[in-house]
Coordinates of C-alpha atoms in Angstrom, one line a residue:
Chain A
M579 CA 62.4 144.9 98.7
N580 CA 64.6 145.2 95.7
K581 CA 66.2 142.4 93.8
E582 CA 69.6 142.4 95.7
Q583 CA 67.9 142.7 99.1
Q584 CA 65.7 139.7 98.3
A585 CA 68.6 137.6 97.3
L586 CA 70.3 138.5 100.5
H587 CA 67.2 137.6 102.5
Q588 CA 66.7 134.3 100.8
W589 CA 70.4 133.4 101.4
F590 CA 70.2 134.2 105.2
E591 CA 66.8 132.4 105.4
G592 CA 68.2 129.3 103.6
K593 CA 71.1 129.2 106.0
G594 CA 69.0 129.8 109.0
W595 CA 71.1 132.8 110.0
P596 CA 69.7 135.6 112.1
Y597 CA 70.7 139.2 111.1
W598 CA 73.0 141.0 113.6
T599 CA 71.4 143.3 116.1
P600 CA 70.9 147.0 115.2
H601 CA 73.9 148.0 117.3
E602 CA 76.1 145.3 115.8
I603 CA 75.1 146.4 112.3
L604 CA 75.9 149.9 113.3
A605 CA 79.4 149.0 114.4
R606 CA 79.9 147.2 111.1
L607 CA 78.7 150.3 109.2
M608 CA 81.2 152.4 111.1
E609 CA 83.9 149.9 110.2
E610 CA 82.9 149.9 106.5
T611 CA 82.6 153.7 106.2
G612 CA 86.0 153.9 107.9
E613 CA 87.5 151.8 105.1
F614 CA 85.8 154.0 102.5
A615 CA 87.3 157.0 104.3
R616 CA 90.8 155.5 104.1
L617 CA 90.4 155.0 100.4
V618 CA 89.2 158.6 99.9
N619 CA 92.3 159.9 101.8
H620 CA 94.5 157.6 99.8
Q621 CA 93.1 158.8 96.4
Y622 CA 92.4 162.4 97.2
G623 CA 94.2 163.2 100.4
P624 CA 97.6 164.0 101.7
K625 CA 99.2 160.8 100.7
K626 CA 98.0 160.5 97.1
K627 CA 98.4 157.1 95.5
K628 CA 98.9 156.8 91.8
A629 CA 95.6 156.8 90.0
G630 CA 94.8 153.3 88.8
E631 CA 92.2 150.7 89.8
E632 CA 90.5 153.2 92.0
V633 CA 87.0 153.0 90.6
Q634 CA 86.9 149.2 91.3
D635 CA 88.2 149.8 94.8
F636 CA 85.5 152.4 95.4
E637 CA 82.8 150.1 94.1
D638 CA 84.0 147.5 96.5
E639 CA 83.9 149.8 99.5
L640 CA 80.5 151.2 98.5
G641 CA 79.2 147.7 98.0
D642 CA 80.3 146.7 101.5
I643 CA 78.5 149.7 103.0
L644 CA 75.4 148.9 101.0
Y645 CA 75.5 145.3 102.2
T646 CA 75.5 146.5 105.8
L647 CA 72.6 148.9 105.1
A648 CA 70.7 146.0 103.3
C649 CA 71.0 143.8 106.4
F650 CA 69.5 146.6 108.5
A651 CA 66.8 147.4 105.9
N652 CA 65.8 143.7 105.7
T653 CA 65.2 143.5 109.4
H654 CA 62.9 146.5 109.2
G655 CA 61.1 145.8 106.0
I656 CA 62.6 148.8 104.2
N657 CA 63.2 149.0 100.5
L658 CA 66.5 150.8 99.7
D659 CA 65.3 151.9 96.3
A660 CA 62.2 153.6 97.8
A661 CA 64.3 155.1 100.6
L662 CA 66.7 156.7 98.1
E663 CA 63.8 157.9 96.0
R664 CA 62.2 159.6 99.0
S665 CA 65.4 161.2 100.0
I666 CA 65.9 162.7 96.5
D667 CA 62.3 163.9 96.5
K668 CA 62.8 165.6 99.8
V669 CA 65.9 167.4 98.7
Q670 CA 64.2 168.5 95.4
K671 CA 61.2 169.8 97.3
R672 CA 63.4 171.7 99.7
D673 CA 65.2 173.2 96.7
Q674 CA 62.0 174.3 95.0
N675 CA 60.8 176.0 98.2
R676 CA 63.8 178.2 98.1
F677 CA 62.4 180.3 95.3
Chain B
M51 CA 69.0 152.0 92.9
N52 CA 70.3 152.8 89.4
K53 CA 67.0 154.4 88.3
E54 CA 67.3 156.8 91.2
Q55 CA 71.0 157.5 90.5
Q56 CA 70.1 158.6 87.0
A57 CA 67.3 160.8 88.2
L58 CA 69.7 162.5 90.6
H59 CA 72.2 162.9 87.9
Q60 CA 69.8 164.5 85.5
W61 CA 68.6 166.9 88.2
F62 CA 72.1 168.0 89.0
E63 CA 72.9 168.3 85.4
G64 CA 69.8 170.3 84.7
K65 CA 70.6 172.7 87.5
G66 CA 74.2 173.0 86.4
W67 CA 75.4 171.9 89.9
P68 CA 78.7 170.2 90.5
Y69 CA 78.8 167.4 93.0
W70 CA 80.8 168.0 96.1
T71 CA 84.4 166.9 96.4
P72 CA 85.1 163.4 97.7
H73 CA 86.1 164.8 101.1
E74 CA 83.0 166.9 101.4
I75 CA 80.8 164.0 100.5
L76 CA 82.7 161.9 103.1
A77 CA 82.0 164.5 105.8
R78 CA 78.3 164.4 104.8
L79 CA 78.3 160.6 105.0
M80 CA 79.7 160.9 108.5
E81 CA 77.0 163.3 109.4
E82 CA 74.2 161.1 108.0
T83 CA 75.5 157.9 109.6
G84 CA 75.7 159.9 112.8
E85 CA 72.0 160.7 112.6
F86 CA 71.3 157.1 111.8
A87 CA 73.3 156.1 114.9
R88 CA 71.4 158.5 117.1
L89 CA 68.1 156.9 115.9
V90 CA 69.4 153.4 116.6
N91 CA 70.4 154.4 120.2
H92 CA 67.0 156.0 120.6
Q93 CA 65.1 152.9 119.5
Y94 CA 67.4 150.2 120.9
G95 CA 69.7 151.9 123.3
P96 CA 69.9 153.1 126.8
K97 CA 67.1 155.7 126.4
K98 CA 64.5 153.7 124.6
K99 CA 61.7 155.6 123.0
K100 CA 58.3 154.2 122.7
A101 CA 58.0 152.1 119.5
G102 CA 56.0 154.1 116.9
E103 CA 56.8 155.5 113.6
E104 CA 60.3 154.1 113.8
V105 CA 60.3 152.2 110.4
Q106 CA 59.6 155.5 108.6
D107 CA 62.3 157.3 110.6
F108 CA 64.8 154.6 109.7
E109 CA 63.8 154.7 106.0
D110 CA 64.5 158.5 106.1
E111 CA 67.9 158.0 107.6
L112 CA 68.9 155.2 105.3
G113 CA 67.6 157.3 102.4
D114 CA 69.9 160.2 103.4
I115 CA 72.9 157.9 103.6
L116 CA 72.1 156.4 100.2
Y117 CA 71.7 159.9 98.7
T118 CA 75.2 160.7 99.9
L119 CA 76.5 157.4 98.5
A120 CA 74.7 158.1 95.2
C121 CA 76.4 161.5 94.8
F122 CA 79.8 159.8 95.2
A123 CA 78.9 156.9 92.9
N124 CA 77.7 159.3 90.2
T125 CA 81.0 161.2 90.2
H126 CA 82.8 157.9 89.7
G127 CA 80.5 156.1 87.3
I128 CA 79.6 153.4 89.8
N129 CA 76.3 151.6 89.8
L130 CA 75.1 151.0 93.3
D131 CA 73.0 148.0 92.4
A132 CA 76.0 146.3 90.8
A133 CA 78.1 147.3 93.8
L134 CA 75.7 145.7 96.3
E135 CA 75.4 142.6 94.1
R136 CA 79.2 142.2 94.0
S137 CA 79.5 142.5 97.8
I138 CA 76.8 139.9 98.3
D139 CA 78.6 137.6 95.9
K140 CA 81.9 138.1 97.7
V141 CA 80.4 137.2 101.1
Q142 CA 78.7 134.2 99.7
K143 CA 81.9 132.9 98.0
R144 CA 83.8 133.5 101.2
D145 CA 81.2 131.5 103.1
Q146 CA 81.3 128.6 100.6
N147 CA 85.0 128.3 100.9
R148 CA 84.7 127.7 104.7
F149 CA 83.5 124.1 104.1
Chain C
M582 CA 97.5 173.1 125.1
N583 CA 98.2 170.0 127.3
K584 CA 101.5 168.2 127.6
E585 CA 100.9 165.6 124.8
Q586 CA 99.5 168.2 122.4
Q587 CA 102.6 170.4 122.9
A588 CA 104.9 167.5 122.3
L589 CA 103.0 166.7 119.1
H590 CA 103.2 170.4 118.0
Q591 CA 106.9 170.7 118.7
W592 CA 107.5 167.5 116.7
F593 CA 105.6 168.8 113.7
E594 CA 107.2 172.2 113.9
G595 CA 110.7 170.7 114.2
K596 CA 110.0 168.6 111.1
G597 CA 108.5 171.6 109.2
W598 CA 105.3 169.5 108.6
P599 CA 102.0 171.2 108.1
Y600 CA 99.0 169.5 109.6
W601 CA 96.4 168.0 107.3
T602 CA 93.4 170.0 106.2
P603 CA 90.2 169.8 108.4
H604 CA 88.6 167.5 105.8
E605 CA 91.6 165.2 105.6
I606 CA 91.8 165.0 109.4
L607 CA 88.0 164.2 109.4
A608 CA 88.6 161.3 106.9
R609 CA 91.3 160.0 109.2
L610 CA 89.1 160.3 112.2
M611 CA 86.5 158.2 110.3
E612 CA 89.1 155.6 109.6
E613 CA 90.3 155.4 113.2
T614 CA 86.8 155.3 114.7
G615 CA 86.1 152.5 112.1
E616 CA 89.0 150.5 113.5
F617 CA 87.8 151.1 117.0
A618 CA 84.3 149.9 115.9
R619 CA 85.8 146.7 114.4
L620 CA 87.5 145.9 117.7
V621 CA 84.3 146.5 119.7
N622 CA 82.4 144.1 117.4
H623 CA 85.3 141.6 117.8
Q624 CA 85.2 141.7 121.6
Y625 CA 81.5 142.2 122.2
G626 CA 79.7 141.5 119.0
P627 CA 78.5 138.6 117.0
K628 CA 82.0 137.1 116.4
K629 CA 83.3 137.2 119.9
K630 CA 87.1 136.6 120.2
K631 CA 88.6 135.1 123.3
A632 CA 89.2 137.7 126.0
G633 CA 92.9 138.5 126.1
E634 CA 95.0 141.5 125.4
E635 CA 91.9 143.5 124.6
V636 CA 92.6 146.4 127.0
Q637 CA 95.9 147.1 125.3
D638 CA 94.2 146.9 121.9
F639 CA 91.5 149.3 123.0
E640 CA 94.1 151.7 124.4
D641 CA 95.9 151.6 121.0
E642 CA 92.7 152.4 119.1
L643 CA 91.6 155.2 121.5
G644 CA 95.2 156.6 121.3
D645 CA 94.9 156.8 117.5
I646 CA 91.6 158.6 117.7
L647 CA 93.0 161.0 120.2
Y648 CA 96.1 161.6 118.0
T649 CA 93.7 162.6 115.2
L650 CA 91.7 164.9 117.5
A651 CA 95.0 166.4 118.8
C652 CA 96.0 167.3 115.2
F653 CA 92.7 169.1 114.7
A654 CA 92.9 170.8 118.1
N655 CA 96.4 172.0 117.5
T656 CA 95.4 173.7 114.3
H657 CA 92.6 175.6 116.1
G658 CA 94.3 176.4 119.5
I659 CA 92.0 174.1 121.4
N660 CA 93.1 172.4 124.7
L661 CA 91.7 168.9 124.8
D662 CA 91.7 168.8 128.6
A663 CA 89.6 172.0 128.7
A664 CA 87.3 170.7 126.0
L665 CA 86.6 167.5 128.0
E666 CA 86.1 169.4 131.2
R667 CA 83.6 171.7 129.6
S668 CA 81.7 168.8 128.1
I669 CA 81.5 167.1 131.6
D670 CA 80.3 170.4 133.1
K671 CA 77.6 170.7 130.4
V672 CA 76.2 167.2 131.1
Q673 CA 76.3 167.7 134.8
K674 CA 74.4 171.1 134.6
R675 CA 71.9 169.5 132.3
D676 CA 71.4 166.7 134.8
Q677 CA 71.0 169.1 137.7
N678 CA 68.3 171.0 135.8
R679 CA 66.2 167.8 135.6
F680 CA 65.2 168.0 139.2
Chain D
M464 CA 92.7 164.2 130.4
N465 CA 93.1 161.9 133.4
K466 CA 91.9 164.4 136.0
E467 CA 88.7 164.8 134.0
Q468 CA 88.2 161.1 133.6
Q469 CA 88.4 160.7 137.4
A470 CA 85.9 163.5 138.0
L471 CA 83.6 161.8 135.5
H472 CA 84.0 158.5 137.3
Q473 CA 83.3 159.9 140.7
W474 CA 80.2 161.6 139.4
F475 CA 78.8 158.4 137.8
E476 CA 79.7 156.4 141.0
G477 CA 78.1 159.0 143.2
K478 CA 74.9 158.8 141.2
G479 CA 75.0 155.0 141.0
W480 CA 74.9 155.1 137.2
P481 CA 76.3 152.4 135.1
Y482 CA 78.1 153.3 132.0
W483 CA 76.5 152.4 128.7
T484 CA 77.5 149.2 126.9
P485 CA 80.4 149.3 124.5
H486 CA 78.0 149.2 121.5
E487 CA 75.9 152.0 122.9
I488 CA 78.9 154.1 123.5
L489 CA 80.0 153.4 120.0
A490 CA 76.7 154.5 118.6
R491 CA 77.1 157.7 120.6
L492 CA 80.6 158.2 119.3
M493 CA 79.2 157.9 115.8
E494 CA 76.6 160.5 116.5
E495 CA 79.2 162.9 118.1
T496 CA 81.7 162.5 115.3
G497 CA 78.8 163.1 112.9
E498 CA 78.1 166.5 114.5
F499 CA 81.8 167.3 114.3
A500 CA 81.7 166.4 110.6
R501 CA 78.7 168.7 110.0
L502 CA 80.6 171.6 111.6
V503 CA 83.7 170.9 109.5
N504 CA 81.6 171.0 106.4
H505 CA 79.9 174.2 107.5
Q506 CA 83.2 176.0 108.2
Y507 CA 85.3 174.5 105.4
G508 CA 83.0 172.8 103.0
P509 CA 80.6 173.7 100.2
K510 CA 78.3 175.8 102.3
K511 CA 80.8 178.0 104.1
K512 CA 79.5 179.9 107.0
K513 CA 81.0 183.2 108.0
A514 CA 83.9 182.8 110.3
G515 CA 83.0 183.7 113.8
E516 CA 82.7 181.7 117.0
E517 CA 83.9 178.6 115.2
V518 CA 86.8 177.8 117.7
Q519 CA 84.3 177.6 120.5
D520 CA 82.0 175.4 118.4
F521 CA 84.8 173.1 117.6
E522 CA 85.9 172.9 121.2
D523 CA 82.3 171.9 122.1
E524 CA 82.2 169.1 119.5
L525 CA 85.7 167.8 120.4
G526 CA 84.6 167.9 124.1
D527 CA 81.6 165.7 123.4
I528 CA 83.7 163.2 121.4
L529 CA 86.2 163.1 124.3
Y530 CA 83.3 162.6 126.8
T531 CA 82.2 159.6 124.9
L532 CA 85.8 158.2 124.7
A533 CA 86.2 158.9 128.5
C534 CA 83.1 156.8 129.3
F535 CA 84.6 153.9 127.3
A536 CA 88.1 154.4 128.7
N537 CA 86.7 154.4 132.3
T538 CA 85.0 151.1 131.8
H539 CA 88.2 149.5 130.6
G540 CA 90.7 151.2 133.0
I541 CA 92.4 153.1 130.2
N542 CA 94.2 156.5 130.8
L543 CA 93.5 158.8 127.8
D544 CA 96.7 160.8 128.3
A545 CA 98.8 157.6 128.3
A546 CA 96.9 156.4 125.2
L547 CA 97.6 159.6 123.3
E548 CA 101.2 159.6 124.4
R549 CA 101.7 156.0 123.2
S550 CA 100.1 156.9 119.9
I551 CA 102.4 159.8 119.4
D552 CA 105.4 157.6 120.3
K553 CA 104.3 155.0 117.8
V554 CA 104.0 157.5 114.9
Q555 CA 107.4 159.1 115.8
K556 CA 109.1 155.7 115.9
R557 CA 107.6 154.7 112.6
D558 CA 108.9 158.0 111.2
Q559 CA 112.4 157.4 112.5
N560 CA 112.5 154.0 110.9
R561 CA 111.9 155.5 107.5
F562 CA 115.4 156.8 107.3

């Protein structure tokens, strides 16, 4: 597990907290991606806000999504860095095979 | 995840590809979280599959979600590791303030 | 189109409002399903609220999702009643073919 | 949509099937909205398909989302037509109060 995932795990373990169930984490992911979607519509959609602190807002929303994914990953022994690396590899291989 | 974000960026740049628009990335995120949800329902839901290669499957789905988030992050100069770290900090501070 | 879809359409037409683009409606759908997910986690998840006005709350969230779907349906000439009926038919036929 | 909800209910009752739990229905909703998102990206996104049978495809995806919502609504005694009507009323009232 990567550094942030480990910190999260040690914190939960120190507190004696269980992680949520997979379905509860999923519901939370849906909630967090929904908040991200609202921000995208606010910045780029029909009701455009003035540009401003948007990068910080987006970092917050992405962070909350990643937090949810890290909880799931920690309960399944998955390293998010490795998962992302494998996904990039997959897309690159698929792209190479086009030619 | 920052190392992988950089690799992704160099690959896109080398190819001369633009990233998708925020709304297109959002639609892709919805698609990828939907595939993750299907897998959760398969493993833990009403039509349970036999346990098996599920960790690998989950790593694949999480990786695809992270790939989508990395595309968005790269277009906004956001470091996913820092975003996750800030979200963990926020939850920990909120927790401390309860007592 | 069904009765509610027609009322929606006449209202937009009377105001001279365009519907949002498909991607903007999709982002809104993601936001509304996210709010629905939060309510499900509140009522049935790790932080259970006291039972109370939940049916009304759920009706509100479902209504907002349906509103979003109706906007999309109206821009594509789709009748939501017929769409639901076809989906039920499909599941029933799939079920019959199991035996 | 109420007629279809009743037909769905009688079918489940006749079969002696329980509905899924709220969290399982939510995971299914996420899956179905994900398929809808994929179709939107295919028709309107970066990899545009040729226009063709898209209206039928969209009706199918909307129908599957509505089926999932109808399962949830039936377990909570919610009428989808009334829910949509209330949501339209709410938006119209909010609009009137702007002026």
